[in-house]
XYZ file of C-alpha atoms in Angstrom:
681
model
C 6.529 138.807 -37.266
C 7.931 142.008 -35.775
C 10.956 140.115 -34.307
C 12.724 137.720 -36.663
C 13.448 134.274 -35.155
C 15.557 131.295 -36.201
C 12.721 129.004 -35.006
C 11.285 127.223 -38.029
C 8.173 126.020 -36.225
C 4.788 126.979 -37.809
C 3.102 129.980 -36.251
C 0.030 129.453 -33.985
C -2.328 130.744 -36.636
C -1.084 128.148 -39.114
C -1.458 125.386 -36.547
C -5.025 126.444 -35.706
C -6.063 126.730 -39.348
C -4.538 123.389 -40.173
C -6.421 121.705 -37.248
C -9.699 123.315 -38.287
C -9.181 122.224 -41.947
C -8.605 118.532 -41.165
C -11.517 118.217 -38.742
C -13.792 120.066 -41.113
C -12.649 117.969 -44.097
C -13.525 114.703 -42.227
C -17.020 116.085 -41.319
C -17.638 117.578 -44.779
C -16.749 114.376 -46.763
C -20.025 112.507 -45.917
C -22.145 115.642 -46.493
C -20.547 116.052 -49.906
C -21.038 112.324 -50.794
C -24.802 112.600 -49.886
C -25.184 115.635 -52.141
C -23.301 114.023 -55.028
C -25.483 110.853 -54.853
C -28.553 113.052 -55.581
C -30.593 111.146 -52.975
C -34.121 112.300 -52.269
C -33.948 115.100 -49.639
C -35.698 113.137 -46.847
C -36.000 114.631 -43.321
C -33.545 112.010 -42.032
C -30.841 112.974 -44.518
C -31.406 116.632 -43.825
C -30.963 116.166 -40.127
C -27.798 114.077 -40.704
C -26.356 116.789 -42.867
C -27.312 119.435 -40.331
C -25.476 117.524 -37.574
C -22.330 117.120 -39.685
C -22.256 120.649 -41.269
C -23.064 122.633 -38.183
C -19.635 122.222 -36.409
C -17.918 122.866 -39.812
C -19.722 126.196 -40.376
C -20.069 127.418 -36.837
C -16.671 126.205 -35.419
C -14.520 125.831 -38.548
C -15.809 129.103 -40.067
C -15.689 131.124 -36.866
C -12.509 133.055 -37.911
C -14.201 134.059 -41.172
C -17.467 135.170 -39.589
C -15.518 137.252 -37.050
C -13.581 138.946 -39.810
C -16.770 139.420 -41.809
C -18.447 141.136 -38.883
C -15.483 143.392 -38.276
C -15.472 144.367 -41.998
C -19.189 145.367 -41.698
C -18.597 147.321 -38.458
C -15.570 149.203 -39.816
C -17.036 149.463 -43.341
C -13.850 148.069 -44.801
C -15.351 145.229 -46.851
C -13.076 142.360 -47.932
C -13.099 138.679 -48.984
C -14.494 137.632 -45.635
C -17.551 139.877 -46.125
C -18.500 137.799 -49.125
C -17.536 134.492 -47.571
C -19.689 135.311 -44.514
C -22.655 136.357 -46.641
C -22.394 133.280 -48.909
C -21.944 130.508 -46.366
C -24.238 132.201 -43.891
C -27.047 132.418 -46.421
C -26.682 128.812 -47.539
C -26.440 127.509 -43.937
C -29.356 129.576 -42.467
C -31.643 128.709 -45.417
C -30.835 124.961 -45.013
C -31.265 125.192 -41.259
C -34.772 126.647 -41.539
C -35.673 124.186 -44.325
C -34.675 121.258 -42.064
C -36.333 122.539 -38.815
C -39.456 124.105 -40.332
C -39.951 122.930 -43.899
C -43.643 123.882 -43.774
C -42.664 127.519 -43.666
C -41.669 127.460 -47.365
C -44.164 127.892 -50.212
C -44.497 125.351 -53.063
C -42.106 127.400 -55.288
C -39.258 126.324 -52.968
C -40.143 122.582 -53.166
C -38.651 119.962 -55.464
C -40.528 116.653 -55.712
C -42.439 117.684 -52.664
C -39.333 118.414 -50.442
C -37.501 121.587 -49.655
C -33.894 121.026 -50.831
C -31.057 121.897 -48.399
C -27.523 123.133 -49.279
C -25.520 122.143 -46.211
C -22.911 120.628 -48.564
C -22.386 124.098 -50.154
C -21.879 125.779 -46.795
C -19.604 122.981 -45.446
C -17.486 122.558 -48.651
C -17.067 126.301 -49.024
C -15.877 126.662 -45.414
C -13.478 123.682 -45.770
C -12.071 125.002 -49.108
C -11.514 128.464 -47.675
C -9.759 126.894 -44.689
C -7.564 125.068 -47.185
C -6.798 128.345 -48.904
C -5.830 129.865 -45.556
C -3.497 126.966 -44.781
C -1.850 127.313 -48.163
C -1.494 131.101 -47.808
C -0.035 130.852 -44.253
C 2.357 128.047 -45.308
C 3.563 130.192 -48.277
C 4.015 133.190 -45.989
C 5.993 131.045 -43.561
C 8.152 129.790 -46.452
C 9.015 133.323 -47.461
C 10.624 133.766 -44.064
C 13.261 131.285 -45.178
C 15.485 134.167 -46.327
C 15.583 135.660 -42.825
C 16.036 132.248 -41.180
C 18.916 131.490 -43.589
C 20.571 134.760 -42.556
C 20.033 134.131 -38.852
C 21.474 130.620 -39.232
C 24.762 132.146 -40.481
C 25.611 133.277 -36.956
C 27.574 130.632 -34.984
C 26.400 129.673 -31.520
C 29.775 130.166 -29.816
C 33.111 131.931 -30.250
C 36.681 131.342 -29.023
C 37.819 134.303 -26.985
C 41.558 134.737 -26.238
C 42.049 135.794 -22.583
C 44.794 138.204 -21.505
C 46.961 135.248 -20.446
C 46.663 133.755 -23.928
C 44.244 130.979 -23.013
C 41.319 130.280 -25.321
C 37.818 129.935 -23.841
C 34.658 129.035 -25.662
C 31.857 131.458 -24.902
C 28.258 131.957 -26.167
C 27.972 134.439 -29.008
C 25.977 136.912 -26.855
C 28.872 137.168 -24.402
C 31.214 138.766 -26.948
C 32.242 142.358 -26.158
C 33.724 144.928 -28.483
C 37.513 144.792 -28.203
C 37.614 141.000 -27.511
C 40.283 139.014 -29.315
C 38.700 136.036 -31.072
C 40.326 132.974 -32.637
C 38.757 131.821 -35.929
C 39.812 128.373 -37.088
C 39.593 126.842 -40.562
C 36.072 126.013 -41.599
C 34.408 128.053 -38.851
C 32.061 130.969 -39.255
C 33.261 134.427 -38.228
C 31.532 135.221 -34.912
C 31.307 139.003 -35.086
C 32.157 142.049 -37.215
C 35.741 143.203 -36.694
C 39.302 143.504 -37.955
C 41.915 140.811 -38.498
C 44.952 141.436 -36.239
C 47.007 138.258 -36.933
C 47.115 135.478 -39.445
C 45.572 135.243 -42.906
C 42.927 133.265 -44.695
C 40.296 133.430 -47.458
C 36.720 134.067 -46.373
C 33.582 133.087 -48.273
C 31.265 136.115 -48.089
C 28.795 134.860 -50.646
C 25.807 134.611 -48.246
C 26.227 138.297 -47.391
C 27.415 139.854 -50.643
C 26.293 137.421 -53.330
C 29.886 137.230 -54.576
C 30.880 133.617 -55.105
C 34.706 134.042 -54.936
C 36.365 133.964 -51.480
C 38.077 137.122 -50.356
C 41.655 137.119 -49.035
C 41.984 138.512 -45.536
C 45.183 139.459 -43.744
C 46.144 141.821 -40.907
C 44.041 145.033 -41.062
C 41.259 143.549 -43.229
C 37.678 143.775 -42.117
C 35.548 140.624 -41.598
C 31.837 140.228 -41.182
C 30.086 138.046 -38.692
C 28.413 134.997 -40.247
C 30.831 134.613 -43.184
C 32.661 131.334 -43.630
C 36.389 131.074 -42.983
C 38.496 129.006 -45.443
C 41.591 126.903 -44.811
C 43.615 129.507 -42.863
C 43.347 130.653 -39.271
C 43.371 134.170 -37.882
C 42.824 136.266 -34.787
C 40.360 139.124 -35.013
C 39.362 142.015 -32.785
C 35.553 142.238 -32.379
C 34.085 145.680 -33.078
C 30.344 145.407 -33.785
C 28.425 142.651 -31.913
C 24.837 141.717 -31.184
C 22.206 144.072 -32.671
C 24.938 146.387 -34.006
C 26.454 143.683 -36.215
C 25.904 143.842 -40.011
C 24.049 140.547 -40.002
C 21.532 141.842 -37.378
C 21.048 144.952 -39.407
C 20.344 142.961 -42.513
C 17.785 140.820 -40.693
C 16.051 143.922 -39.427
C 15.971 145.551 -42.887
C 14.544 142.426 -44.537
C 11.917 141.893 -41.862
C 10.793 145.550 -42.023
C 10.598 145.451 -45.788
C 8.476 142.300 -45.726
C 5.955 143.977 -43.414
C 5.757 147.231 -45.438
C 3.180 148.175 -48.082
C 4.110 149.240 -51.601
C 2.292 152.260 -53.229
C 0.874 149.872 -55.817
C -1.023 148.152 -52.919
C -3.273 151.247 -52.910
C -4.557 150.086 -56.348
C -5.644 146.831 -54.847
C -7.164 148.616 -51.854
C -9.207 150.980 -54.098
C -10.346 148.018 -56.198
C -11.534 146.186 -53.084
C -13.410 149.264 -51.753
C -15.838 149.267 -54.698
C -15.499 145.631 -55.644
C -17.215 144.086 -52.613
C -20.318 146.348 -52.683
C -20.546 145.722 -56.499
C -20.472 141.973 -55.946
C -23.213 142.143 -53.286
C -25.335 144.170 -55.723
C -24.580 141.634 -58.444
C -25.697 138.791 -56.130
C -28.969 140.668 -55.319
C -29.638 141.257 -59.045
C -28.825 137.607 -59.744
C -31.311 136.447 -57.025
C -34.095 138.720 -58.282
C -33.514 137.714 -61.953
C -33.727 133.968 -61.168
C -36.652 134.517 -58.775
C -38.607 136.345 -61.509
C -37.535 134.652 -64.772
C -35.945 131.288 -63.705
C -37.444 127.808 -63.943
C -39.038 125.977 -61.010
C -38.063 125.826 -58.263
C -37.003 129.336 -59.142
C -36.273 130.535 -55.633
C -33.891 127.660 -55.064
C -32.088 128.471 -58.319
C -32.032 132.133 -57.181
C -30.422 131.289 -53.833
C -27.828 128.923 -55.353
C -26.804 131.375 -58.029
C -26.587 134.338 -55.628
C -24.420 132.348 -53.250
C -22.188 131.255 -56.144
C -21.674 134.891 -57.177
C -20.712 135.794 -53.597
C -18.221 132.987 -53.254
C -16.534 133.032 -56.640
C -15.974 136.790 -56.403
C -14.155 136.636 -53.014
C -11.186 139.048 -53.611
C -8.635 136.889 -51.755
C -6.495 136.666 -54.866
C -6.650 140.481 -55.100
C -5.603 140.874 -51.532
C -2.651 138.460 -51.893
C -1.437 139.951 -55.166
C 0.914 142.665 -53.750
C 2.030 141.470 -50.280
C 3.004 137.957 -51.520
C 5.197 139.503 -54.260
C 6.776 141.875 -51.744
C 7.466 139.093 -49.330
C 9.186 136.864 -51.909
C 10.961 139.718 -53.744
C 12.580 141.170 -50.681
C 13.682 137.695 -49.583
C 15.254 137.034 -52.988
C 17.030 140.373 -52.794
C 18.470 139.562 -49.324
C 19.991 136.387 -50.705
C 21.667 138.423 -53.465
C 23.031 141.072 -51.091
C 20.336 143.594 -51.891
C 18.630 144.846 -48.804
C 15.363 146.666 -49.316
C 14.337 148.912 -46.396
C 10.661 149.108 -47.460
C 8.287 148.283 -50.272
C 8.176 151.957 -51.335
C 11.867 151.901 -52.215
C 11.460 148.642 -54.080
C 8.703 150.076 -56.265
C 10.208 153.495 -56.802
C 13.567 152.057 -57.899
C 12.055 150.902 -61.188
C 10.935 154.498 -61.998
C 14.240 156.180 -61.318
C 15.589 158.147 -64.307
C 18.614 159.897 -62.707
C 21.350 158.383 -60.553
C 23.628 160.632 -58.455
C 26.783 158.881 -57.378
C 29.501 159.900 -55.030
C 32.943 159.272 -56.506
C 35.137 158.201 -53.614
C 34.231 154.729 -52.362
C 31.359 154.375 -54.849
C 32.879 154.646 -58.356
C 36.271 154.119 -56.832
C 37.524 151.696 -54.288
C 37.941 154.398 -51.637
C 41.384 153.134 -50.795
C 44.030 155.474 -52.338
C 47.231 153.868 -53.611
C 50.613 155.389 -54.337
C 51.004 155.206 -58.083
C 53.870 157.610 -58.874
C 57.054 158.655 -57.119
C 59.224 161.381 -58.629
C 62.442 162.327 -56.780
C 64.410 165.581 -57.254
C 67.991 165.253 -58.523
C 70.272 163.876 -55.859
C 67.449 162.279 -53.871
C 66.969 158.542 -53.789
C 63.373 157.381 -54.301
C 63.445 155.079 -51.257
C 64.867 157.866 -49.088
C 62.127 160.240 -50.275
C 59.403 157.628 -49.573
C 60.966 156.678 -46.178
C 60.983 160.326 -44.945
C 57.430 161.070 -46.187
C 56.017 157.785 -44.862
C 57.601 158.278 -41.432
C 55.963 161.720 -41.094
C 52.594 160.487 -42.401
C 52.657 157.475 -40.089
C 51.119 159.582 -37.301
C 48.476 161.112 -39.575
C 44.926 159.642 -40.092
C 44.417 161.025 -43.561
C 43.588 158.512 -46.251
C 46.473 159.749 -48.393
C 48.806 159.197 -45.444
C 47.726 155.579 -45.299
C 48.513 155.089 -48.966
C 52.059 156.545 -48.543
C 52.792 154.427 -45.434
C 51.455 151.278 -47.108
C 53.744 151.817 -50.161
C 56.758 152.219 -47.891
C 55.974 148.978 -46.069
C 55.513 147.197 -49.322
C 59.067 148.184 -50.238
C 60.326 146.970 -46.832
C 61.397 150.419 -45.694
C 61.926 150.956 -41.988
C 60.095 153.981 -40.641
C 61.852 156.355 -38.264
C 60.796 158.592 -35.417
C 58.626 161.706 -35.667
C 59.164 164.794 -33.486
C 57.167 168.002 -33.452
C 54.401 166.690 -35.704
C 51.804 169.264 -36.857
C 48.886 168.898 -39.244
C 47.744 171.921 -41.198
C 44.081 171.450 -42.251
C 43.622 171.444 -46.007
C 47.365 171.674 -46.774
C 49.419 168.866 -45.282
C 51.703 167.938 -42.399
C 55.067 169.134 -41.110
C 57.485 167.829 -38.550
C 60.917 166.482 -37.767
C 61.928 163.004 -38.945
C 64.740 161.053 -37.441
C 65.308 157.841 -39.498
C 68.372 156.604 -37.591
C 68.258 155.345 -34.010
C 69.867 157.291 -31.227
C 69.318 160.593 -29.555
C 72.305 162.103 -31.398
C 70.741 161.496 -34.793
C 69.646 164.706 -36.492
C 65.968 165.202 -37.135
C 65.368 166.488 -40.574
C 62.662 169.076 -41.354
C 60.104 167.344 -43.521
C 56.980 168.857 -45.166
C 54.377 166.725 -47.000
C 51.498 168.583 -48.582
C 50.331 170.807 -51.428
C 52.441 173.271 -53.333
C 51.387 176.301 -51.141
C 52.580 174.493 -47.963
C 55.979 173.516 -49.214
C 56.683 176.891 -50.751
C 55.533 178.652 -47.525
C 58.188 176.556 -45.745
C 60.974 177.772 -47.985
C 61.083 175.191 -50.771
C 61.203 176.248 -54.447
C 59.163 174.294 -56.975
C 61.570 174.723 -59.906
C 64.060 171.917 -59.716
C 64.570 169.859 -62.823
C 64.530 166.135 -63.365
C 64.569 164.468 -66.763
C 64.585 167.986 -68.372
C 61.134 168.735 -66.916
C 60.250 170.695 -63.842
C 58.463 168.942 -60.964
C 55.699 171.492 -61.390
C 55.121 170.283 -64.962
C 55.280 166.660 -63.843
C 52.784 167.432 -61.178
C 50.346 168.962 -63.625
C 50.702 165.909 -65.863
C 49.808 163.598 -63.006
C 46.833 165.752 -62.061
C 45.510 165.470 -65.623
C 45.718 161.736 -65.413
C 43.605 161.715 -62.197
C 46.318 161.646 -59.553
C 46.243 163.560 -56.272
C 49.743 165.166 -56.128
C 51.608 165.538 -52.888
C 54.878 167.582 -52.665
C 57.702 166.663 -50.291
C 60.338 169.068 -49.054
C 63.303 168.066 -46.859
C 65.264 170.707 -44.925
C 63.440 173.503 -46.886
C 64.428 172.051 -50.295
C 62.016 170.357 -52.702
C 62.744 166.588 -52.520
C 60.110 165.296 -54.933
C 56.456 164.564 -55.367
C 54.125 161.639 -54.815
C 51.205 160.757 -57.014
C 48.267 158.981 -55.314
C 45.303 157.562 -57.142
C 42.019 156.035 -55.963
C 41.508 153.073 -58.347
C 38.203 152.651 -60.071
C 36.310 149.607 -58.923
C 36.653 146.680 -61.364
C 32.844 146.513 -61.924
C 32.192 150.226 -62.198
C 32.655 150.556 -65.931
C 30.324 147.728 -66.820
C 27.736 148.991 -64.275
C 27.757 152.542 -65.595
C 27.434 151.242 -69.152
C 24.486 149.084 -68.292
C 22.722 151.786 -66.339
C 23.235 154.295 -69.213
C 21.771 151.749 -71.665
C 18.839 151.394 -69.291
C 18.063 155.080 -69.718
C 19.525 156.497 -66.519
C 21.398 159.785 -66.572
C 24.459 159.449 -64.286
C 25.581 162.524 -62.286
C 28.890 162.245 -60.460
C 29.230 164.334 -57.299
C 32.546 164.685 -55.497
C 34.528 166.941 -53.165
C 37.637 166.403 -55.295
C 39.080 168.920 -57.688
C 37.378 169.330 -61.044
C 40.530 168.096 -62.817
C 40.566 164.761 -60.997
C 36.771 164.444 -61.233
C 36.676 165.013 -64.989
C 39.429 162.454 -65.560
C 37.356 159.703 -63.850
C 34.192 160.969 -65.604
C 35.780 160.732 -69.045
C 37.137 157.267 -68.298
C 33.637 156.060 -67.226
C 31.629 157.945 -69.887
C 29.813 160.191 -67.379
C 28.730 163.453 -68.991
C 27.610 165.441 -65.934
C 30.027 166.223 -63.105
C 29.643 168.258 -59.931
C 33.116 168.760 -58.456
C 34.495 170.441 -55.304
C 31.115 169.898 -53.653
C 30.892 170.440 -49.938
C 28.867 167.776 -48.031
C 25.897 170.007 -47.403
C 25.604 170.761 -51.135
C 24.980 167.190 -52.174
C 21.427 167.278 -50.850
C 20.907 170.616 -52.638
C 22.000 169.048 -55.972
C 19.476 166.245 -55.471
C 16.742 168.799 -54.792
C 17.682 170.730 -57.899
C 17.380 167.598 -60.059
C 14.010 166.816 -58.431
C 12.860 170.349 -59.301
C 13.559 169.490 -62.910
C 11.010 166.730 -62.567
C 13.432 163.886 -62.272
C 13.073 160.808 -60.177
C 16.413 160.617 -58.361
C 18.387 157.825 -56.734
C 21.535 158.726 -54.733
C 24.300 156.201 -54.129
C 26.899 156.902 -51.483
C 28.727 155.363 -48.516
C 29.777 158.057 -46.127
C 28.404 160.160 -43.269
C 28.469 163.182 -45.600
C 26.183 161.349 -48.021
C 23.389 160.739 -45.513
C 21.441 164.003 -46.160
C 21.481 163.423 -49.906
C 20.508 159.730 -49.396
C 17.516 160.824 -47.347
C 16.525 163.577 -49.811
C 16.500 161.310 -52.916
C 13.445 159.287 -53.887
C 15.657 156.246 -53.367
C 18.808 156.373 -51.298
C 21.264 153.545 -52.058
C 23.933 152.883 -49.461
C 26.938 150.746 -50.045
C 27.389 148.125 -47.319
C 31.159 148.944 -47.162
C 30.136 152.434 -45.821
C 28.987 153.937 -42.613
C 25.997 152.926 -40.442
C 24.421 156.320 -40.794
C 24.461 156.042 -44.594
C 22.739 152.654 -44.359
C 20.054 154.007 -41.996
C 19.343 157.023 -44.336
C 18.973 154.783 -47.461
C 16.074 152.824 -48.830
C 18.338 150.186 -50.418
C 21.632 148.864 -49.072
C 24.047 146.977 -51.290
C 26.011 144.716 -49.009
C 28.731 143.932 -51.602
C 29.279 147.687 -52.108
C 29.567 148.247 -55.830
C 27.351 149.679 -58.572
C 26.525 146.345 -60.174
C 24.275 145.939 -57.164
C 22.207 148.831 -58.499
C 21.803 146.944 -61.818
C 20.654 143.879 -59.904
C 18.351 145.921 -57.601
C 16.604 147.512 -60.566
C 16.147 144.088 -62.157
C 14.650 142.891 -58.848
C 12.352 145.960 -58.686
C 11.051 145.469 -62.215
C 10.563 141.737 -61.694
C 8.626 142.317 -58.518
C 6.404 145.024 -60.027
C 5.766 142.870 -63.104
C 4.817 139.979 -60.781
C 2.408 142.253 -58.857
C 0.757 143.458 -62.086
C 0.407 139.830 -63.286
C -1.314 138.947 -60.035
C -3.653 141.922 -60.092
C -4.408 141.263 -63.743
C -5.142 137.610 -63.098
C -7.352 138.401 -60.142
C -9.289 141.004 -62.126
C -9.807 138.820 -65.230
C -10.770 135.841 -63.048
C -13.571 137.921 -61.415
C -14.720 139.495 -64.698
C -15.223 135.998 -66.121
C -16.264 134.227 -62.953
C -19.085 136.471 -61.706
C -21.202 136.271 -64.895
C -20.735 132.529 -65.130
C -21.739 132.156 -61.477
C -24.799 134.422 -62.113
C -25.920 131.938 -64.793
C -25.295 133.640 -68.152
C -24.464 130.244 -69.675
C -27.706 128.599 -68.467
C -30.012 129.815 -71.267
C -27.715 128.609 -74.085
C -26.011 125.597 -72.549
C -27.987 124.687 -69.440
C -24.847 125.205 -67.287
C -25.178 126.505 -63.755
C -22.209 126.870 -61.392
C -22.724 125.295 -57.966
C -21.435 127.116 -54.894
C -19.015 124.226 -54.321
C -17.390 124.621 -57.714
C -17.347 128.388 -57.213
C -15.524 127.946 -53.894
C -12.979 125.604 -55.488
C -12.373 128.103 -58.280
C -11.896 130.872 -55.683
C -9.301 128.762 -53.912
C -7.522 127.950 -57.177
C -7.205 131.623 -57.980
C -5.516 132.237 -54.595
C -3.123 129.317 -55.087
C -2.322 130.665 -58.569
C -1.382 134.064 -57.242
C 0.814 132.468 -54.508
C 2.543 130.216 -57.065
C 3.209 133.144 -59.406
C 4.682 135.177 -56.493
C 6.954 132.333 -55.495
C 8.494 132.437 -59.020
C 10.389 135.573 -57.854
C 12.648 133.220 -55.805
C 14.173 132.097 -59.172
C 14.542 135.564 -60.774
C 18.062 136.119 -62.180
C 19.813 139.087 -60.615
């Protein structure tokens, strides 16, 4: 379906096919019993079978004959072409034999009567209807992943009005900016930010991570996740179609409707397969008519119909789409969102992975890790002054400094005359004591060039080492160094580090063992980038890269003949994500990154790439198994139906057995595809 729905009711096509199947099964049963009793083909029995089989073939088989006719008109032959030819030939022959038996020569007669094959036409139609019911039921079952995601959204939310009263409103009435109360055991109603309270939230249905995540003021929460024992108030930000859950549902639904490149193999096979089967049926008919025993024309007809029926390429047609349906659903439950089947297939062939550093290899949340004060300056005083000035800045480093000050319980003062100097830092006056008479101190927080340009000298000594030497030492260990001057004198320096994600080392090691070359791309300095690269075992580093150069790096790797995947989470990664054969966006990143990528990892770490490649390989292996089974089945089935075993063993396959075998092949492909629901990721 183009629009995903929480409604679990069967679709109209399934209802129609199921009704046709049961009515046809009831009418076919007596026709089948008459044929199995091997009663003499008297005119009375022939007319009875005609009366019972006609509604089965002409009403029950109408969908198949319509599709068969369309395939002939459009010259895109398929399984219904063969079904229409087989059942049509058996029914028309039997109809003429019943109405005008005298029109047939003696070579068509058996014990003086012209045999009829209404049971073949009726049983084939009924078995094909059963196959359609099973296929449609399986397709409906694969939508369980989407319905499970849709079911995560609560029906209502508790909105806090301006006067503090709580009101229960339908989910669709939530507006961005609304304050919402989330009680223990309730699902989060929308994407947003915690503004009061704290709790642990189970995000496993979105991220695949089983452990609850602690949430406090400032933490982001996702609609549909389950709140634990605490209560909190949140501010809604993304609601309705813009919410992450809605985006996930759209991605999964689109992926399940897409076609993988490997599907072209099945399409090409079907293009020559159906005409080849028709030719094989004609050859079978001629061979039996010329060389077969009496009544040779009856044997010829039965064998030709068996060839047409057993060779129906329904298993071939199901091989790829069923695996894609089930595989993308399994990925969604594990927090791996596949945008289309092309990305799913290509991911298994990737040999080079380009990764952005900040927010991908690292947490993307800088933390203050070193604080070095000049002689005569107290560390807390240094941090208080720097944090006060940075409190009005939106730079990520500023957030790390302010957070560290608050962790120490420092009270921030007042900022006057704040000015941000792009690429260098911030300057301004800081008044840490209340009162208009308190003197504002001249504070500078930034790089060495900025503080020296404001009159500070980087040459003071602490612990017998200059701050400049200490700064270099911190840089070599992967820190971003920020200098602080107060009243035109160097007051100290701050070392900020972006911690490596806990799962990054293991993920990089596994990907390297899997044969991928990892290329780290970052806008940071080469010194910082190489520290991270050495720690993770990444050999190739592209540092100080401007946003527009990331796509150029991907193109250069592609020019070397590589199949490239790009993993990133920011707006500046979007061009490179789109350029790569497979773009991989982290769900913790921006919406434009997710839109540009073929794969989105909701949990937002590189272990998701390991799991995504495992899913890709399992799905492709499943498709190849299905295609292989369908091919071998036909290579063996067609000669047997044609009668190659008859001269040696006297065995001849009836059209009914051929139809049953054809249905079993379809069920086998469906069952094999459903195994993907249990694949370990």
